[in-house]
Amino acid sequence: MTHRPDPELLDLGPIEIDGVTGPGSDRASAPVVVCRHVVKIYTARTGRVFAVRGIDLEVDPGEATGIVGPSGSGKSSLLRMIAGLDAPTAGSVEIDGVDLHAVSARRRARLRGELVTHVHQRPPDNLLPHLTAAQQLRRLRDGPADGLVAEALDTLGLGELADRRPAELSSGEQQRLALARALVAGHRLVIADEPTAQLDGASTEAVLRAIGSLTRRGVTVLVATHDPRVLPHLHRVVALREGAVAAITEGGSERAVIDRAGRLQLPPDARALFPDDRAVVRRDDDGVRIERP
Ligand code: ADP
C-alpha cells in the first residue's frame, strides 16, 4: 500500500504517523475512524447550508459509538463522509489510517468494499430478495466460505434460518443478517443509520445483542439513532447539535465538548438563560463560571 502522508499529520505525534506509514504500525489498536475538523457545506438554491461545522472524532476498534441529535443536526452528513460516500468541504476523514478523500475515486470505492458494511434503516434495503440468508453471505467471499457463513449465522442467532429468503425473515432477523455480512466480509467498520427504527422491542434487543457480538469480535460500529433503547448498549454517545459535537457520554458521564477554537455548546435549557446572546465569564480556582450579564 502506498499513500502519501498529509504533511499536516507529521506534526501530530507518533500515533498518526504510524497510521499513515503502515509498516510497524499497530493497526489493531489504532483508531479505525479519525475525523479531523470535518466541515460540510451544501450549496442549495436558497443559499449555503452549514451541515457539519468542524467535527473531531476518533473511534477505536471494537467500539460501538452512537451519533445522536435532532433532525438536521448533521448525523447523516457525517456518516456519509465517514463512509466515503460524500467528500468533506474541509478537514479529513481517515478509515484505517487512509485519508478516504485524498485517494482516487477508484481506490476509495475499493477501500469501502474492503472495510465498510452499511446497514440501512429499512431492513429489505440491506439484502437481495432472491437469495437465502446463507447465499447472501456466501457471495461476499471469493472462495469457499461455508464454515465462515455458518459461524456468522450462529453468532447472530440465525443458525436455523440459513435457507430462508428475506421475505421469510422478520425485520429484526433481516437486520441481524445485514450485520452478519460484516463478519463474513471481514469488515472493520459497520455504519448503521437508524437500524432499529422499524423494529419492535424484542427485535431491537436482538439487534443490540448482535451489535455486541460484533464489537466483541473487534468490529467497530457507528450508529446514527434517535432510539433511546439503543443508547445504553453503546460504549459512547456523541450528541450533535447544529453540525457540531455538543456532548459526549461515555462510561455513564456526559461531558460537554470544547472545540479547537475554545467554543463550548450549552445544553438547550442553559442556552435559554441567555436570550441576549451575551454572557459574563468568570474564572475562579474551581474553573470557569458563565453568568447572565
Ligand atoms: P440529520 O441526519 O441529523 O437529520 P443531515 O446531515 O441530513 O442531518 O442534514 C444536516 C443539514 O444539512 C440539514 O439542514 C439538511 O437540510 C442539510 N442537507 C443535508 N443534505 C443536503 C443536501 N444534499 N443539499 C443541501 N442541504 C442538505
Short mmCIF file of C-alpha atoms and ligand atoms in Angstrom, two decimals:
data_model
loop_
_atom_site.label_atom_id
_atom_site.label_comp_id
_atom_site.label_asym_id
_atom_site.label_seq_id
_atom_site.Cartn_x
_atom_site.Cartn_y
_atom_site.Cartn_z
CA MET A 1 0.00 0.00 0.00
CA THR A 2 1.37 3.40 -0.87
CA HIS A 3 -0.30 6.53 0.25
CA ARG A 4 1.21 9.95 0.71
CA PRO A 5 1.16 11.23 4.28
CA ASP A 6 -0.69 14.50 4.61
CA PRO A 7 2.09 16.94 5.64
CA GLU A 8 -0.17 18.26 8.40
CA LEU A 9 -0.19 14.85 10.03
CA LEU A 10 3.52 14.97 10.59
CA ASP A 11 3.01 17.46 13.40
CA LEU A 12 0.53 15.30 15.22
CA GLY A 13 2.71 12.78 17.03
CA PRO A 14 3.59 9.15 16.68
CA ILE A 15 0.13 7.59 16.59
CA GLU A 16 -0.94 9.42 13.46
CA ILE A 17 2.44 8.93 11.82
CA ASP A 18 2.16 5.19 12.46
CA GLY A 19 -1.29 5.32 10.94
CA VAL A 20 -0.06 6.58 7.61
CA THR A 21 3.28 4.83 7.30
CA GLY A 22 1.96 1.29 7.63
CA PRO A 23 4.93 -0.95 8.47
CA GLY A 24 5.48 -1.21 12.19
CA SER A 25 2.16 0.39 12.99
CA ASP A 26 -0.19 -1.26 15.43
CA ARG A 27 -3.31 -1.42 13.26
CA ALA A 28 -5.17 -3.49 15.82
CA SER A 29 -5.26 -0.65 18.34
CA ALA A 30 -5.02 2.44 16.11
CA PRO A 31 -8.36 4.23 15.71
CA VAL A 32 -10.48 2.84 12.87
CA VAL A 33 -12.09 6.21 12.19
CA VAL A 34 -10.37 9.56 12.58
CA CYS A 35 -12.26 12.75 11.68
CA ARG A 36 -10.22 15.91 11.81
CA HIS A 37 -12.10 19.17 11.85
CA VAL A 38 -14.60 17.90 9.30
CA VAL A 39 -16.77 20.56 7.69
CA LYS A 40 -19.64 20.03 5.24
CA ILE A 41 -21.27 22.94 3.46
CA TYR A 42 -24.00 22.26 0.91
CA THR A 43 -24.87 24.78 -1.74
CA ALA A 44 -28.63 24.77 -2.03
CA ARG A 45 -30.83 27.01 -4.20
CA THR A 46 -31.67 29.02 -1.10
CA GLY A 47 -28.01 29.53 -0.13
CA ARG A 48 -25.30 27.69 1.71
CA VAL A 49 -26.13 25.16 4.43
CA PHE A 50 -23.50 24.58 7.12
CA ALA A 51 -24.39 20.97 7.88
CA VAL A 52 -21.19 19.95 9.74
CA ARG A 53 -19.14 22.64 11.43
CA GLY A 54 -15.77 21.23 12.39
CA ILE A 55 -16.12 17.79 13.97
CA ASP A 56 -13.16 15.98 15.53
CA LEU A 57 -13.79 12.34 16.35
CA GLU A 58 -11.77 9.16 16.84
CA VAL A 59 -13.35 5.72 17.07
CA ASP A 60 -11.34 2.79 18.38
CA PRO A 61 -11.53 -0.81 17.19
CA GLY A 62 -14.38 -2.77 18.74
CA GLU A 63 -16.13 0.36 19.97
CA ALA A 64 -19.85 0.97 19.42
CA THR A 65 -20.44 4.70 19.06
CA GLY A 66 -23.84 6.34 18.71
CA ILE A 67 -24.37 9.58 16.84
CA VAL A 68 -27.50 11.28 18.16
CA GLY A 69 -29.08 14.67 17.72
CA PRO A 70 -32.23 16.33 16.43
CA SER A 71 -33.21 16.06 12.78
CA GLY A 72 -30.95 18.33 10.72
CA SER A 73 -28.07 18.24 13.23
CA GLY A 74 -25.73 16.65 10.69
CA LYS A 75 -25.79 12.93 11.58
CA SER A 76 -26.35 11.62 8.05
CA SER A 77 -23.91 14.09 6.53
CA LEU A 78 -21.21 12.96 8.96
CA LEU A 79 -21.89 9.27 8.39
CA ARG A 80 -21.87 9.72 4.61
CA MET A 81 -18.42 11.33 4.79
CA ILE A 82 -17.09 8.62 7.12
CA ALA A 83 -18.45 6.03 4.70
CA GLY A 84 -16.63 7.72 1.82
CA LEU A 85 -19.90 8.46 0.03
CA ASP A 86 -19.54 12.23 0.18
CA ALA A 87 -16.46 14.46 0.45
CA PRO A 88 -15.97 16.93 3.29
CA THR A 89 -15.80 20.59 2.29
CA ALA A 90 -12.81 20.88 4.64
CA GLY A 91 -11.00 18.61 7.08
CA SER A 92 -10.21 14.94 6.65
CA VAL A 93 -11.68 11.52 7.32
CA GLU A 94 -9.36 8.56 7.76
CA ILE A 95 -10.52 4.97 7.81
CA ASP A 96 -7.91 2.50 8.94
CA GLY A 97 -5.19 5.13 8.51
CA VAL A 98 -6.10 6.15 4.96
CA ASP A 99 -7.45 9.61 4.15
CA LEU A 100 -10.51 8.48 2.19
CA HIS A 101 -10.96 11.71 0.32
CA ALA A 102 -7.30 12.14 -0.65
CA VAL A 103 -7.23 8.96 -2.74
CA SER A 104 -8.71 8.31 -6.19
CA ALA A 105 -12.41 7.51 -6.53
CA ARG A 106 -11.44 4.01 -7.60
CA ARG A 107 -9.26 3.38 -4.56
CA ARG A 108 -11.94 4.87 -2.32
CA ALA A 109 -14.55 2.51 -3.75
CA ARG A 110 -12.19 -0.43 -3.24
CA LEU A 111 -11.46 0.59 0.37
CA ARG A 112 -15.16 0.91 1.07
CA GLY A 113 -15.70 -2.57 -0.31
CA GLU A 114 -12.90 -3.93 1.86
CA LEU A 115 -13.68 -2.12 5.09
CA VAL A 116 -17.27 -0.98 5.48
CA THR A 117 -20.64 -2.71 5.91
CA HIS A 118 -23.68 -0.43 5.67
CA VAL A 119 -26.89 -1.15 7.48
CA HIS A 120 -29.77 0.99 6.26
CA GLN A 121 -32.89 1.83 8.19
CA ARG A 122 -35.28 -0.29 6.05
CA PRO A 123 -34.35 -3.95 6.55
CA PRO A 124 -35.12 -5.05 2.95
CA ASP A 125 -32.73 -2.41 1.58
CA ASN A 126 -29.78 -4.34 3.01
CA LEU A 127 -30.46 -7.69 1.35
CA LEU A 128 -31.04 -9.24 -2.05
CA PRO A 129 -34.63 -10.55 -2.14
CA HIS A 130 -33.97 -13.68 -4.20
CA LEU A 131 -31.12 -15.11 -2.09
CA THR A 132 -31.31 -17.19 1.07
CA ALA A 133 -29.58 -15.98 4.22
CA ALA A 134 -26.59 -18.25 3.60
CA GLN A 135 -26.37 -17.23 -0.07
CA GLN A 136 -26.39 -13.53 0.84
CA LEU A 137 -23.32 -14.13 2.98
CA ARG A 138 -21.56 -16.63 0.69
CA ARG A 139 -21.48 -14.16 -2.18
CA LEU A 140 -19.36 -11.79 -0.08
CA ARG A 141 -16.32 -14.08 -0.35
CA ASP A 142 -14.41 -15.19 -3.42
CA GLY A 143 -13.53 -18.65 -2.18
CA PRO A 144 -15.37 -21.31 -0.17
CA ALA A 145 -16.94 -19.68 2.85
CA ASP A 146 -19.30 -22.30 4.23
CA GLY A 147 -17.62 -22.53 7.67
CA LEU A 148 -17.42 -18.78 8.00
CA VAL A 149 -21.02 -18.31 6.89
CA ALA A 150 -22.32 -20.91 9.35
CA GLU A 151 -20.30 -19.32 12.15
CA ALA A 152 -21.56 -15.82 11.33
CA LEU A 153 -25.18 -17.02 11.24
CA ASP A 154 -24.72 -18.84 14.57
CA THR A 155 -23.05 -15.84 16.17
CA LEU A 156 -26.00 -13.63 15.35
CA GLY A 157 -28.58 -16.25 16.33
CA LEU A 158 -29.62 -17.07 12.76
CA GLY A 159 -28.22 -20.61 12.56
CA GLU A 160 -31.66 -22.16 11.98
CA LEU A 161 -32.59 -19.67 9.28
CA ALA A 162 -29.82 -20.22 6.73
CA ASP A 163 -32.18 -21.34 3.97
CA ARG A 164 -34.75 -18.57 4.31
CA ARG A 165 -35.12 -15.65 1.93
CA PRO A 166 -35.58 -12.10 3.32
CA ALA A 167 -39.37 -12.25 2.86
CA GLU A 168 -39.37 -15.28 5.19
CA LEU A 169 -37.44 -13.45 7.92
CA SER A 170 -38.73 -10.90 10.46
CA SER A 171 -37.46 -7.34 10.21
CA GLY A 172 -35.17 -7.93 13.18
CA GLU A 173 -33.77 -11.12 11.65
CA GLN A 174 -33.15 -9.22 8.41
CA GLN A 175 -31.20 -6.55 10.30
CA ARG A 176 -29.15 -9.22 12.08
CA LEU A 177 -28.40 -10.82 8.73
CA ALA A 178 -27.32 -7.40 7.46
CA LEU A 179 -24.92 -7.18 10.42
CA ALA A 180 -23.65 -10.74 9.81
CA ARG A 181 -22.29 -9.52 6.47
CA ALA A 182 -19.54 -7.66 8.35
CA LEU A 183 -18.27 -10.90 9.92
CA VAL A 184 -18.17 -12.79 6.63
CA ALA A 185 -16.70 -9.93 4.62
CA GLY A 186 -14.10 -9.29 7.35
CA HIS A 187 -15.11 -5.63 7.51
CA ARG A 188 -13.62 -3.49 10.29
CA LEU A 189 -16.43 -0.94 10.34
CA VAL A 190 -20.22 -1.12 10.36
CA ILE A 191 -22.10 2.10 9.65
CA ALA A 192 -25.73 1.80 10.63
CA ASP A 193 -28.29 4.55 10.02
CA GLU A 194 -31.24 4.17 12.41
CA PRO A 195 -31.03 0.35 12.27
CA THR A 196 -33.79 -0.22 14.83
CA ALA A 197 -36.22 2.47 13.67
CA GLN A 198 -38.62 -0.09 12.19
CA LEU A 199 -38.27 -2.79 14.85
CA ASP A 200 -40.37 -3.80 17.86
CA GLY A 201 -38.86 -4.15 21.32
CA ALA A 202 -37.84 -7.82 21.11
CA SER A 203 -36.24 -7.41 17.67
CA THR A 204 -34.43 -4.29 18.83
CA GLU A 205 -32.98 -6.22 21.78
CA ALA A 206 -31.80 -8.98 19.44
CA VAL A 207 -30.18 -6.46 17.06
CA LEU A 208 -28.46 -4.77 20.00
CA ARG A 209 -27.11 -8.13 21.18
CA ALA A 210 -25.88 -8.70 17.62
CA ILE A 211 -24.06 -5.37 17.69
CA GLY A 212 -22.46 -6.50 20.97
CA SER A 213 -21.34 -9.76 19.31
CA LEU A 214 -19.71 -7.78 16.51
CA THR A 215 -17.85 -5.39 18.80
CA ARG A 216 -16.58 -8.27 20.95
CA ARG A 217 -15.03 -9.61 17.76
CA GLY A 218 -13.27 -6.29 17.18
CA VAL A 219 -15.70 -4.83 14.64
CA THR A 220 -16.26 -1.10 15.11
CA VAL A 221 -19.87 0.08 14.92
CA LEU A 222 -21.09 3.61 14.25
CA VAL A 223 -24.80 4.02 14.62
CA ALA A 224 -26.94 7.09 14.00
CA THR A 225 -30.03 6.77 16.14
CA HIS A 226 -32.99 8.51 17.70
CA ASP A 227 -33.88 5.36 19.59
CA PRO A 228 -33.34 5.69 23.36
CA ARG A 229 -33.43 1.86 23.65
CA VAL A 230 -30.13 1.73 21.77
CA LEU A 231 -28.14 4.17 23.88
CA PRO A 232 -27.37 2.00 26.95
CA HIS A 233 -25.83 -0.62 24.65
CA LEU A 234 -23.24 1.72 23.19
CA HIS A 235 -19.78 2.44 24.55
CA ARG A 236 -20.06 6.09 23.69
CA VAL A 237 -22.74 8.50 22.51
CA VAL A 238 -21.79 11.61 20.57
CA ALA A 239 -24.54 14.24 20.60
CA LEU A 240 -24.60 16.64 17.66
CA ARG A 241 -26.30 19.99 17.61
CA GLU A 242 -26.29 22.26 14.57
CA GLY A 243 -23.42 20.36 12.98
CA ALA A 244 -21.10 20.38 15.99
CA VAL A 245 -20.41 17.96 18.83
CA ALA A 246 -22.36 19.26 21.81
CA ALA A 247 -21.59 16.49 24.30
CA ILE A 248 -20.06 13.04 24.61
CA THR A 249 -21.48 10.47 27.03
CA GLU A 250 -19.08 7.74 27.99
CA GLY A 251 -18.93 5.42 30.99
CA GLY A 252 -22.13 6.96 32.38
CA SER A 253 -20.88 10.55 32.46
CA GLU A 254 -21.77 13.28 30.00
CA ARG A 255 -19.08 15.76 29.02
CA ALA A 256 -19.55 18.97 27.11
CA VAL A 257 -17.02 19.35 24.31
CA ILE A 258 -14.84 22.42 23.82
CA ASP A 259 -13.77 22.70 20.20
CA ARG A 260 -10.41 23.84 18.84
CA ALA A 261 -11.49 27.46 18.85
CA GLY A 262 -12.46 27.23 22.53
CA ARG A 263 -16.22 27.14 21.81
CA LEU A 264 -18.49 25.24 24.15
CA GLN A 265 -22.15 24.40 23.37
CA LEU A 266 -24.53 24.97 26.27
CA PRO A 267 -27.32 22.42 26.76
CA PRO A 268 -30.59 23.86 25.33
CA ASP A 269 -32.10 24.61 28.77
CA ALA A 270 -28.95 26.50 29.81
CA ARG A 271 -28.82 28.26 26.44
CA ALA A 272 -32.31 29.63 27.08
CA LEU A 273 -30.93 31.59 30.05
CA PHE A 274 -29.02 33.88 27.67
CA PRO A 275 -31.66 35.35 25.34
CA ASP A 276 -29.44 38.35 24.52
CA ASP A 277 -26.55 36.10 23.38
CA ARG A 278 -24.24 37.70 25.91
CA ALA A 279 -22.62 36.14 28.98
CA VAL A 280 -20.17 37.10 31.67
CA VAL A 281 -17.32 34.62 32.04
CA ARG A 282 -15.69 34.46 35.48
CA ARG A 283 -12.69 32.38 36.40
CA ASP A 284 -12.00 31.10 39.90
CA ASP A 285 -10.00 28.26 41.45
CA ASP A 286 -12.69 25.71 40.51
CA GLY A 287 -12.77 26.67 36.84
CA VAL A 288 -14.96 28.97 34.80
CA ARG A 289 -18.44 30.27 35.56
CA ILE A 290 -20.79 31.61 32.90
CA GLU A 291 -23.35 34.08 34.20
CA ARG A 292 -26.03 36.37 32.85
CA PRO A 293 -24.77 39.93 32.38
P1 ADP B 1 -29.61 14.64 10.21
O1 ADP B 1 -29.13 13.35 9.65
O2 ADP B 1 -29.12 14.89 11.64
O3 ADP B 1 -31.10 14.82 10.11
P2 ADP B 1 -28.44 15.87 7.86
O4 ADP B 1 -26.99 15.57 7.81
O5 ADP B 1 -29.35 15.07 6.97
O6 ADP B 1 -28.95 15.84 9.37
O7 ADP B 1 -28.66 17.41 7.47
C1 ADP B 1 -27.93 18.48 8.06
C2 ADP B 1 -28.33 19.78 7.35
O8 ADP B 1 -27.86 19.74 6.01
C3 ADP B 1 -29.84 20.00 7.28
O9 ADP B 1 -30.07 21.38 7.39
C4 ADP B 1 -30.20 19.49 5.89
O10 ADP B 1 -31.33 20.17 5.39
C5 ADP B 1 -28.95 19.88 5.09
N1 ADP B 1 -28.69 18.99 3.95
C6 ADP B 1 -28.47 17.65 4.00
N2 ADP B 1 -28.22 17.17 2.77
C7 ADP B 1 -28.27 18.25 1.92
C8 ADP B 1 -28.07 18.40 0.52
N3 ADP B 1 -27.77 17.37 -0.27
N4 ADP B 1 -28.20 19.65 0.00
C9 ADP B 1 -28.49 20.71 0.77
N5 ADP B 1 -28.67 20.62 2.12
C10 ADP B 1 -28.56 19.41 2.68
#
